[in-house]
mmCIF file with all atom_site columns, C-alpha atoms and ligand atoms in Angstrom:
data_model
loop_
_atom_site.group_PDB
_atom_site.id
_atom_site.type_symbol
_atom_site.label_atom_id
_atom_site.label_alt_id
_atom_site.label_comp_id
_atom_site.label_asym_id
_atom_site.label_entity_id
_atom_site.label_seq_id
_atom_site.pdbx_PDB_ins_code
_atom_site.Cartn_x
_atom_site.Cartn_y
_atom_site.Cartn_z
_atom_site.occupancy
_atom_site.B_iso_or_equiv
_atom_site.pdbx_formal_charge
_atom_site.auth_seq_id
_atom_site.auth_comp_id
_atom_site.auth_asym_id
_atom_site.auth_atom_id
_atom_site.pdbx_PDB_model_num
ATOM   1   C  CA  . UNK A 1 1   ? 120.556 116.647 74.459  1.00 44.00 ? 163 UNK A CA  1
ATOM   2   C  CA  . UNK A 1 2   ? 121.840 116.213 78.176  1.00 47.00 ? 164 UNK A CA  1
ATOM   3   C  CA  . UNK A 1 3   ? 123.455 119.239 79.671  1.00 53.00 ? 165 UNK A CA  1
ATOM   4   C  CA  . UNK A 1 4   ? 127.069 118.791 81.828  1.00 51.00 ? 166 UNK A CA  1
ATOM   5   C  CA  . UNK A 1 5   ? 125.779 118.053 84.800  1.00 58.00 ? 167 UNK A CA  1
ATOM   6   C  CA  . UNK A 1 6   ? 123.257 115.701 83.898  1.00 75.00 ? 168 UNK A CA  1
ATOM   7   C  CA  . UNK A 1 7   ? 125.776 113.883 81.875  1.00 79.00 ? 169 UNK A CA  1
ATOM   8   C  CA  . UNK A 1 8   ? 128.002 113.729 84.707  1.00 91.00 ? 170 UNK A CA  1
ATOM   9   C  CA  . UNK A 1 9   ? 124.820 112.870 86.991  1.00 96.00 ? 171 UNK A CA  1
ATOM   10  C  CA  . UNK A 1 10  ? 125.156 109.181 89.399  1.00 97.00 ? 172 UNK A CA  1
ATOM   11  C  CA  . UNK A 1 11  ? 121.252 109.799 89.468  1.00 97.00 ? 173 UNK A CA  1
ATOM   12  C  CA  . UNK A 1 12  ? 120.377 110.698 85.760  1.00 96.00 ? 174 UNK A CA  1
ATOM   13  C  CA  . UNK A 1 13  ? 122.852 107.231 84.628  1.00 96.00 ? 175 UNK A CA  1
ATOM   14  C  CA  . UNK A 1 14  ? 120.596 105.298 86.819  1.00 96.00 ? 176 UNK A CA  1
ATOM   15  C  CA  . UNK A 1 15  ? 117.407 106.875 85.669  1.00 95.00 ? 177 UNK A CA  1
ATOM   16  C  CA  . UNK A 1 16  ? 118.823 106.425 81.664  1.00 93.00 ? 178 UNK A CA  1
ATOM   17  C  CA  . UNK A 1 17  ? 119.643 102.753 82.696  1.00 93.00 ? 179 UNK A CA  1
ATOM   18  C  CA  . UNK A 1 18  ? 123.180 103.256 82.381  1.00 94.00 ? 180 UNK A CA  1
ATOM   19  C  CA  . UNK A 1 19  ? 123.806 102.163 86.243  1.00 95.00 ? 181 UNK A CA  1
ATOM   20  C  CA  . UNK A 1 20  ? 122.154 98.921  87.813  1.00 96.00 ? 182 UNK A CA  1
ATOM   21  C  CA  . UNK A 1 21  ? 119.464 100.063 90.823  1.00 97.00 ? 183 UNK A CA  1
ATOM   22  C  CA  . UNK A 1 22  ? 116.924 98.045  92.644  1.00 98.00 ? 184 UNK A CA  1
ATOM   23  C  CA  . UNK A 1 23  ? 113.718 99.765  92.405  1.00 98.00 ? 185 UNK A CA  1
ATOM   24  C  CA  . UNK A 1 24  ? 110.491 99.421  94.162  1.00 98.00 ? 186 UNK A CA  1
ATOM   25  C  CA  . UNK A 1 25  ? 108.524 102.140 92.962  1.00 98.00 ? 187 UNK A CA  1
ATOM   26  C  CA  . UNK A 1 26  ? 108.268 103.917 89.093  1.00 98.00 ? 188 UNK A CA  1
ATOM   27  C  CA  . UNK A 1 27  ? 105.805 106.610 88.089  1.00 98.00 ? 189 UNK A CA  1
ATOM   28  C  CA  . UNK A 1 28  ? 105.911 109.257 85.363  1.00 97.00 ? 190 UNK A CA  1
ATOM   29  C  CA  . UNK A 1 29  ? 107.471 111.510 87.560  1.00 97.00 ? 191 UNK A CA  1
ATOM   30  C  CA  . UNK A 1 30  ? 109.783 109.713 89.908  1.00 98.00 ? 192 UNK A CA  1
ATOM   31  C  CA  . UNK A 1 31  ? 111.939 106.356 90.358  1.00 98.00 ? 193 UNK A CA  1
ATOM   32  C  CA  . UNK A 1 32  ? 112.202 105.126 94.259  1.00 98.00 ? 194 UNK A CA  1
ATOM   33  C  CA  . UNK A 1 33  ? 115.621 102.734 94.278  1.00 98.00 ? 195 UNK A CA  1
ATOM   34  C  CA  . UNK A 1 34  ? 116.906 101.396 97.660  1.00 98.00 ? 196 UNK A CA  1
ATOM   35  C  CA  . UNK A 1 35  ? 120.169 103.065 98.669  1.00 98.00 ? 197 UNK A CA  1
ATOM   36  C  CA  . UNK A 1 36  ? 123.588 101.148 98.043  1.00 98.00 ? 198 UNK A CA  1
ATOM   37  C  CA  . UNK A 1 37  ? 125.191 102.309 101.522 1.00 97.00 ? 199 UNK A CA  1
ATOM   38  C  CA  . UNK A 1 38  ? 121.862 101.814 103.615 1.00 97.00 ? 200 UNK A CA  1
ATOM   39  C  CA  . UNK A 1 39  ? 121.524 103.775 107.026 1.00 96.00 ? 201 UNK A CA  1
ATOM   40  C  CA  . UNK A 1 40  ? 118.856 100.849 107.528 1.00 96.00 ? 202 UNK A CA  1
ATOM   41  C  CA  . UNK A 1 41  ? 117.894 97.829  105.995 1.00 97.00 ? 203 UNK A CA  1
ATOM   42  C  CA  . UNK A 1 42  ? 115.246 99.324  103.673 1.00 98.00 ? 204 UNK A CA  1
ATOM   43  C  CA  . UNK A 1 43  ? 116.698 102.821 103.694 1.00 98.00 ? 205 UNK A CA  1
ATOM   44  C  CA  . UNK A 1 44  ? 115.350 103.892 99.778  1.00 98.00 ? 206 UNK A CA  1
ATOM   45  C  CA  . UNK A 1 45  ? 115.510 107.196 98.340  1.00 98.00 ? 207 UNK A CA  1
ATOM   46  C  CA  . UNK A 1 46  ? 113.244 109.525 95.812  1.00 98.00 ? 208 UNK A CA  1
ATOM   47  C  CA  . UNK A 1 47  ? 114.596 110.368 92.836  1.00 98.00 ? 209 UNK A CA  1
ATOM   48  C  CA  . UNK A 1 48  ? 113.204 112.510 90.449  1.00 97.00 ? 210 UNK A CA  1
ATOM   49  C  CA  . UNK A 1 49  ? 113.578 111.667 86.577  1.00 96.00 ? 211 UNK A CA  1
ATOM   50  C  CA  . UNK A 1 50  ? 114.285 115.098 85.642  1.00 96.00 ? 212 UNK A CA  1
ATOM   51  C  CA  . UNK A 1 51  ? 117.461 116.428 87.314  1.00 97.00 ? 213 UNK A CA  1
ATOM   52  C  CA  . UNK A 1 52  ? 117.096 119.226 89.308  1.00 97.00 ? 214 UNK A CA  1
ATOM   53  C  CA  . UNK A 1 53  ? 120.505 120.066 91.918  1.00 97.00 ? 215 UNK A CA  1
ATOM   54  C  CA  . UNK A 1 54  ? 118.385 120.794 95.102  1.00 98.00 ? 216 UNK A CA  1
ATOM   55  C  CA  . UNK A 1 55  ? 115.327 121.545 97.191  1.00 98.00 ? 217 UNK A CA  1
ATOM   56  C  CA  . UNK A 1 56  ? 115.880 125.715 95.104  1.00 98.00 ? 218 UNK A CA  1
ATOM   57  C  CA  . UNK A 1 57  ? 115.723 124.065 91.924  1.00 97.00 ? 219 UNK A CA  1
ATOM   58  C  CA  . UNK A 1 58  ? 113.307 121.492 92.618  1.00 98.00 ? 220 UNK A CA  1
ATOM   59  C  CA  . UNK A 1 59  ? 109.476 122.864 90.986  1.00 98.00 ? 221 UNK A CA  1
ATOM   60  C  CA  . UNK A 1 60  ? 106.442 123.286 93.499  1.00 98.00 ? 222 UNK A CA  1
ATOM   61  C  CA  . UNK A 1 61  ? 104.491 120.810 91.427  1.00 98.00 ? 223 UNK A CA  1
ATOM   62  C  CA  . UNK A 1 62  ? 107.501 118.016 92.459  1.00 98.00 ? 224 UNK A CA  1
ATOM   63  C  CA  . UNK A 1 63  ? 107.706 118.979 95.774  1.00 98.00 ? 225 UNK A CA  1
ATOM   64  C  CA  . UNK A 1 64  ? 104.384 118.612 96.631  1.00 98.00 ? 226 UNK A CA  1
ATOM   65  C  CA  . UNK A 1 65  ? 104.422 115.023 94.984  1.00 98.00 ? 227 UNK A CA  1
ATOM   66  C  CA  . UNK A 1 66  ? 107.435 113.737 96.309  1.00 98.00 ? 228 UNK A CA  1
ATOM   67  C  CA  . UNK A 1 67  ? 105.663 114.575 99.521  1.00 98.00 ? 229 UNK A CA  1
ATOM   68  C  CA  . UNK A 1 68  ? 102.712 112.570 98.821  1.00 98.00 ? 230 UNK A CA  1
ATOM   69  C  CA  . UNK A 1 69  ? 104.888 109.693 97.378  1.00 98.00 ? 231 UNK A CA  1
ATOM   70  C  CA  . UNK A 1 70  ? 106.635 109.818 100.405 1.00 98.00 ? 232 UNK A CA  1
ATOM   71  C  CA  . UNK A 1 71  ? 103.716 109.896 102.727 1.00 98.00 ? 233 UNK A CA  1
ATOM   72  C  CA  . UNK A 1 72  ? 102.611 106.862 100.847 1.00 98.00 ? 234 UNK A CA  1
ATOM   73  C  CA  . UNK A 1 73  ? 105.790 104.912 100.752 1.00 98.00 ? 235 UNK A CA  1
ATOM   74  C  CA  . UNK A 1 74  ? 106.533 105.712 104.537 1.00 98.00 ? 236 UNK A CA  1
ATOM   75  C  CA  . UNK A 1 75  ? 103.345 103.736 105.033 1.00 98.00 ? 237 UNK A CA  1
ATOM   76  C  CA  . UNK A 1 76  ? 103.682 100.767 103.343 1.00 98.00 ? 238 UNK A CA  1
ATOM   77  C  CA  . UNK A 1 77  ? 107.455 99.882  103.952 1.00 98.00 ? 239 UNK A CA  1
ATOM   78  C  CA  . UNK A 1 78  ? 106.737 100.350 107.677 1.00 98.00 ? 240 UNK A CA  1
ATOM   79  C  CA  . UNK A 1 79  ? 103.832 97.809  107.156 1.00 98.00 ? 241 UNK A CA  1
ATOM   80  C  CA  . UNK A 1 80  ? 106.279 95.428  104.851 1.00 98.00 ? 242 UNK A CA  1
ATOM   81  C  CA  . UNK A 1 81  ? 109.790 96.131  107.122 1.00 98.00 ? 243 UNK A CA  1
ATOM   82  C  CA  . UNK A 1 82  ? 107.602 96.291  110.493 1.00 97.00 ? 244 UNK A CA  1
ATOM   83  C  CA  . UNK A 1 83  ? 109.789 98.929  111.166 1.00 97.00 ? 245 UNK A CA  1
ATOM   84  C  CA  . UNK A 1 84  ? 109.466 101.126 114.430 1.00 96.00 ? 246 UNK A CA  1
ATOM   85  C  CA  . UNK A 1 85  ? 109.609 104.379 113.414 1.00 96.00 ? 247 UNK A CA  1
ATOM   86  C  CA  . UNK A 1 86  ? 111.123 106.258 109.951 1.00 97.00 ? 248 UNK A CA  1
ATOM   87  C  CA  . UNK A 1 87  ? 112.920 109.575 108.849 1.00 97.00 ? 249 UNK A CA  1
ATOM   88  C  CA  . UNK A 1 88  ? 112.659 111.401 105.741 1.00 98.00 ? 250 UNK A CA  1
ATOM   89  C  CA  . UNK A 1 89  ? 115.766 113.139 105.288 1.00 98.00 ? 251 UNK A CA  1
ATOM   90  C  CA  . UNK A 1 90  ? 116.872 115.722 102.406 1.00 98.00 ? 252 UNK A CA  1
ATOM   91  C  CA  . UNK A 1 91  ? 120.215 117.605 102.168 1.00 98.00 ? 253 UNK A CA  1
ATOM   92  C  CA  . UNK A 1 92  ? 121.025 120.785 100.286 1.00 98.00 ? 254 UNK A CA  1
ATOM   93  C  CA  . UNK A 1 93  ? 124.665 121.611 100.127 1.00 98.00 ? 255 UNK A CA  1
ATOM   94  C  CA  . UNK A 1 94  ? 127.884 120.195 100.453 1.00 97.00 ? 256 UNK A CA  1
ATOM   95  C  CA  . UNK A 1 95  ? 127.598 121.578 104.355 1.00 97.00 ? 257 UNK A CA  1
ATOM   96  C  CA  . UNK A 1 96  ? 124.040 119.883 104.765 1.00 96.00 ? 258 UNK A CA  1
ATOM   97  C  CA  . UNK A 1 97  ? 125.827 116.736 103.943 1.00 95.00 ? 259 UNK A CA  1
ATOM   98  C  CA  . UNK A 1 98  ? 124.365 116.622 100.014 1.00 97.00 ? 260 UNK A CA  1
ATOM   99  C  CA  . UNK A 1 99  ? 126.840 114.122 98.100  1.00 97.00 ? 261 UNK A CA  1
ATOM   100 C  CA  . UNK A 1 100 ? 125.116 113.601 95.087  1.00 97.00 ? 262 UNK A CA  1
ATOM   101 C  CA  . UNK A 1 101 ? 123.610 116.953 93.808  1.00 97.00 ? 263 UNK A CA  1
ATOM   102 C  CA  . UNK A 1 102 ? 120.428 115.535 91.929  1.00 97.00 ? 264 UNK A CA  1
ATOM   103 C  CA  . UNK A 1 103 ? 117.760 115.828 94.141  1.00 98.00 ? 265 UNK A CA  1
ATOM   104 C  CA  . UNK A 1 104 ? 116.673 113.250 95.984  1.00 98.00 ? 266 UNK A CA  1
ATOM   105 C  CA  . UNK A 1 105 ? 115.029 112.279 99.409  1.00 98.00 ? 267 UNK A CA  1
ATOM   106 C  CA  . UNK A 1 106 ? 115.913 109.834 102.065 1.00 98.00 ? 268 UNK A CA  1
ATOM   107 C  CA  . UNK A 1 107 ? 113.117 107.226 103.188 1.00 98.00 ? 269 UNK A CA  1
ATOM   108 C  CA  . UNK A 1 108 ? 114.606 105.609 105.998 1.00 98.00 ? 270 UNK A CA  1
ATOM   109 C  CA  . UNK A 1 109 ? 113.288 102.961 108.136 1.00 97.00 ? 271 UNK A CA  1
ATOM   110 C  CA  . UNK A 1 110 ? 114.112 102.798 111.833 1.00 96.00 ? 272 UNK A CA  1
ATOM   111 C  CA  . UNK A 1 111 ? 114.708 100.084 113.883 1.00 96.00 ? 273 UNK A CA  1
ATOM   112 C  CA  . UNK A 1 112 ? 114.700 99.802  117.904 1.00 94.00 ? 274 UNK A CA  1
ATOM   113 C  CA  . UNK A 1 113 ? 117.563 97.397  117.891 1.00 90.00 ? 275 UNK A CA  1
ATOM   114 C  CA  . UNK A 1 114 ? 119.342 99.451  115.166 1.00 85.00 ? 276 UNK A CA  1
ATOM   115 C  CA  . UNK A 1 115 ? 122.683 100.579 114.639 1.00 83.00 ? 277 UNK A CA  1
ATOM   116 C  CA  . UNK A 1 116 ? 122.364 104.066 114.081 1.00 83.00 ? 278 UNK A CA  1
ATOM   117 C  CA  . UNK A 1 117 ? 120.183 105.381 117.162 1.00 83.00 ? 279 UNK A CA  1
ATOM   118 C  CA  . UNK A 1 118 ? 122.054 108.695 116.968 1.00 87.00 ? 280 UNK A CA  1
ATOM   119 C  CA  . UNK A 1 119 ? 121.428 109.267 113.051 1.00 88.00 ? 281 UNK A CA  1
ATOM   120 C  CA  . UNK A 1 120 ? 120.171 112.644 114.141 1.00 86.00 ? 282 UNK A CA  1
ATOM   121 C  CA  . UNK A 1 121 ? 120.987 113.902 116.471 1.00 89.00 ? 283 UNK A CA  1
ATOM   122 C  CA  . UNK A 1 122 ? 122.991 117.051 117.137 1.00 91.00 ? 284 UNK A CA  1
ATOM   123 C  CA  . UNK A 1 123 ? 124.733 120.134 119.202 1.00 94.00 ? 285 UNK A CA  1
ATOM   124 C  CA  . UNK A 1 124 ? 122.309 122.986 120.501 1.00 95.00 ? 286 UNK A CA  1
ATOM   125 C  CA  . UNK A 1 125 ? 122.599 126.281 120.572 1.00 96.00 ? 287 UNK A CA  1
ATOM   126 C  CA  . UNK A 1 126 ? 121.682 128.795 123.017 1.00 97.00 ? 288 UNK A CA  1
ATOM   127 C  CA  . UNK A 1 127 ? 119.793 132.045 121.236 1.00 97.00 ? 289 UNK A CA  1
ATOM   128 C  CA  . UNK A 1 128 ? 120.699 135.713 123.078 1.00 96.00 ? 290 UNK A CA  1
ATOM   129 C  CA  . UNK A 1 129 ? 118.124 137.169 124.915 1.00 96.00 ? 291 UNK A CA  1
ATOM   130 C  CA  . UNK A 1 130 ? 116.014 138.767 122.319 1.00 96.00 ? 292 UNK A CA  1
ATOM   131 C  CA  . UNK A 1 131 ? 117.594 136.893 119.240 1.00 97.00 ? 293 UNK A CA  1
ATOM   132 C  CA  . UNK A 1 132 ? 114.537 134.852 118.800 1.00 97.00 ? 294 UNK A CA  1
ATOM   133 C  CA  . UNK A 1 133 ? 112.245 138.189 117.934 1.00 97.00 ? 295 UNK A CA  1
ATOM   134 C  CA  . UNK A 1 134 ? 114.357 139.169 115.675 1.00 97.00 ? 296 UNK A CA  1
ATOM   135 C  CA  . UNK A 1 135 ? 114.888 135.823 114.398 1.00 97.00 ? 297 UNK A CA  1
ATOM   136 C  CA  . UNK A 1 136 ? 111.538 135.422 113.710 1.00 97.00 ? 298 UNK A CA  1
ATOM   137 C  CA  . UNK A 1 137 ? 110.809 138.944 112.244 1.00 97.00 ? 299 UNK A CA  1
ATOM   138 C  CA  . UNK A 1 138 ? 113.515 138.678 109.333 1.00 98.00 ? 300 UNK A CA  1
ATOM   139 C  CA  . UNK A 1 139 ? 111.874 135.114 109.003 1.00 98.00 ? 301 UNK A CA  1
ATOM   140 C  CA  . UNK A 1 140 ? 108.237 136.287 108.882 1.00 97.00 ? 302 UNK A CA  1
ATOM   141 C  CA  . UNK A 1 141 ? 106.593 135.040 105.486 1.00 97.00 ? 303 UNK A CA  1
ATOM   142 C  CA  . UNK A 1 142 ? 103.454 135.643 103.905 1.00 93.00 ? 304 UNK A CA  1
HETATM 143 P  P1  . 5GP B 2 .   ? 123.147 112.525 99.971  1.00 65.65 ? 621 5GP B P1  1
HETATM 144 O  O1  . 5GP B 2 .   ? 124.344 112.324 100.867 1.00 65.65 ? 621 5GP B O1  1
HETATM 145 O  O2  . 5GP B 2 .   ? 123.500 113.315 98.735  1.00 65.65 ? 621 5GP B O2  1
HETATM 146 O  O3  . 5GP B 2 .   ? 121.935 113.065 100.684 1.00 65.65 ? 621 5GP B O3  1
HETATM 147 O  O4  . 5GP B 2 .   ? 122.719 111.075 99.546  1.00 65.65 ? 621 5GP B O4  1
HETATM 148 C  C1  . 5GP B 2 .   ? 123.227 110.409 98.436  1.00 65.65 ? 621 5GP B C1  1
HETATM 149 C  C2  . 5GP B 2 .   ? 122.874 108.961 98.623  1.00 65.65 ? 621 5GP B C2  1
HETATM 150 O  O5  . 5GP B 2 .   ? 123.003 108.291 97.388  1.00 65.65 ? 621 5GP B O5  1
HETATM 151 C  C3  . 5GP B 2 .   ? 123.789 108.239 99.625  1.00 65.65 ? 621 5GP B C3  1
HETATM 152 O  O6  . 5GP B 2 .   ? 123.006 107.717 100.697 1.00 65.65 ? 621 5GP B O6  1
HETATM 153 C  C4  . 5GP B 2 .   ? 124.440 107.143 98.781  1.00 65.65 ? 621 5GP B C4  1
HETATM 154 O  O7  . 5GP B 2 .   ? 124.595 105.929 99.492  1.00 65.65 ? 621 5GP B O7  1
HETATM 155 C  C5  . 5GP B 2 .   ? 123.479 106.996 97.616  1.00 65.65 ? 621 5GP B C5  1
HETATM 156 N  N1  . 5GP B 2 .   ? 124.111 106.552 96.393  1.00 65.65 ? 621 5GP B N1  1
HETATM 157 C  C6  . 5GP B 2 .   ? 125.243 107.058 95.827  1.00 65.65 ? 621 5GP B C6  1
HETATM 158 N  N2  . 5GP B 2 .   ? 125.537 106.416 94.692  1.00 65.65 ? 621 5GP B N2  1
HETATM 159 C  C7  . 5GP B 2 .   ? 124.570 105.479 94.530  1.00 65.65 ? 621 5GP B C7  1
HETATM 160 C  C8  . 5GP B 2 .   ? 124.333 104.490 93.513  1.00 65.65 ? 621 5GP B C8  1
HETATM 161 O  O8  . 5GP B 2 .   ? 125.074 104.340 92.545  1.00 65.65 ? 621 5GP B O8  1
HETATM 162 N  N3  . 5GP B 2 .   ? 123.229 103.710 93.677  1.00 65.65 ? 621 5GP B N3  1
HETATM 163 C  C9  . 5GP B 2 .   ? 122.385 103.839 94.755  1.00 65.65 ? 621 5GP B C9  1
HETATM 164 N  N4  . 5GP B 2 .   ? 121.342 103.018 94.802  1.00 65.65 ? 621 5GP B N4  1
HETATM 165 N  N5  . 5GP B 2 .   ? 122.575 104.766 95.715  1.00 65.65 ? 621 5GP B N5  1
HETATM 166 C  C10 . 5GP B 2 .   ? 123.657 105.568 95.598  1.00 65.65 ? 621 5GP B C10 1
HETATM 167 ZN ZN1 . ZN  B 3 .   ? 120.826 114.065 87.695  1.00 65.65 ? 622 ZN  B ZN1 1
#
């Protein structure tokens, strides 16, 4: 039985079948479908089967292989798109940009004569004098 969300999931219709996707890569765990508004030719994303919202829901286990899967797929579309460079990208959060809320994460290829050079880049800030200690203490992790 699918709960609300999953029912009213983009991600979870096109893992079910219910919406077309081109896919390049399937495993028990995950489906890898090219994007439908590409950032790049190539650009694909990660999806996994089960739907969890975001990188907090997301298990260890999943995280670790979407990393691998990643590492791997970075690889060989770079070799197949002769690509010159590539992004992984993952938003949490309508702030962070996330627009479907199933997890997911951005492979995307770059290109030196491409048209989105400035795909990341962003505003700095300037830290207080002392800010970064303190920064860092609350941050401190085991
Ligand atoms: P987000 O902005 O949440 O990080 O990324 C969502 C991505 O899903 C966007 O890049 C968007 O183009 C892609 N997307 C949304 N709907 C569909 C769809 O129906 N099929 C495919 N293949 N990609 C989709
Ligand atoms: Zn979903």
């Amino acid at each position: 039985m699918l709960d609300m969300r999953k029912e009213n999931c983009i991600f979870c219709k096109i893992m079910e079948g219910e919406i077309p996707s081109s896919t390049i890569y399937e495993d028990g765990d995950f489906k890898v479908i090219l994007d439908i508004n590409p950032a790049a030719k190539g650009h694909a994303i990660i999806l996994p089967k089960e739907h969890y919202e975001n990188i907090y829901e997301l298990p260890e286990e999943l995280a670790g292989k979407a990393m691998v899967l990643a590492k791997k797929l970075a690889a060989h579309m770079t070799e197949k798109l002769e690509c010159d460079g590539f992004n992984l990208i993952q938003n949490n959060g309508e702030i962070a940009g996330q627009t479907v809320f199933h997890f997911h994460l951005h492979l995307i290829p770059r290109y030196q004569d491409g048209n989105n050079k400035d795909l990341l880049t962003w505003n700095v800030l300037q830290y207080q004098e002392g800010e970064t200690d303190k920064l860092a203490e609350l941050l401190k992790i085991d």
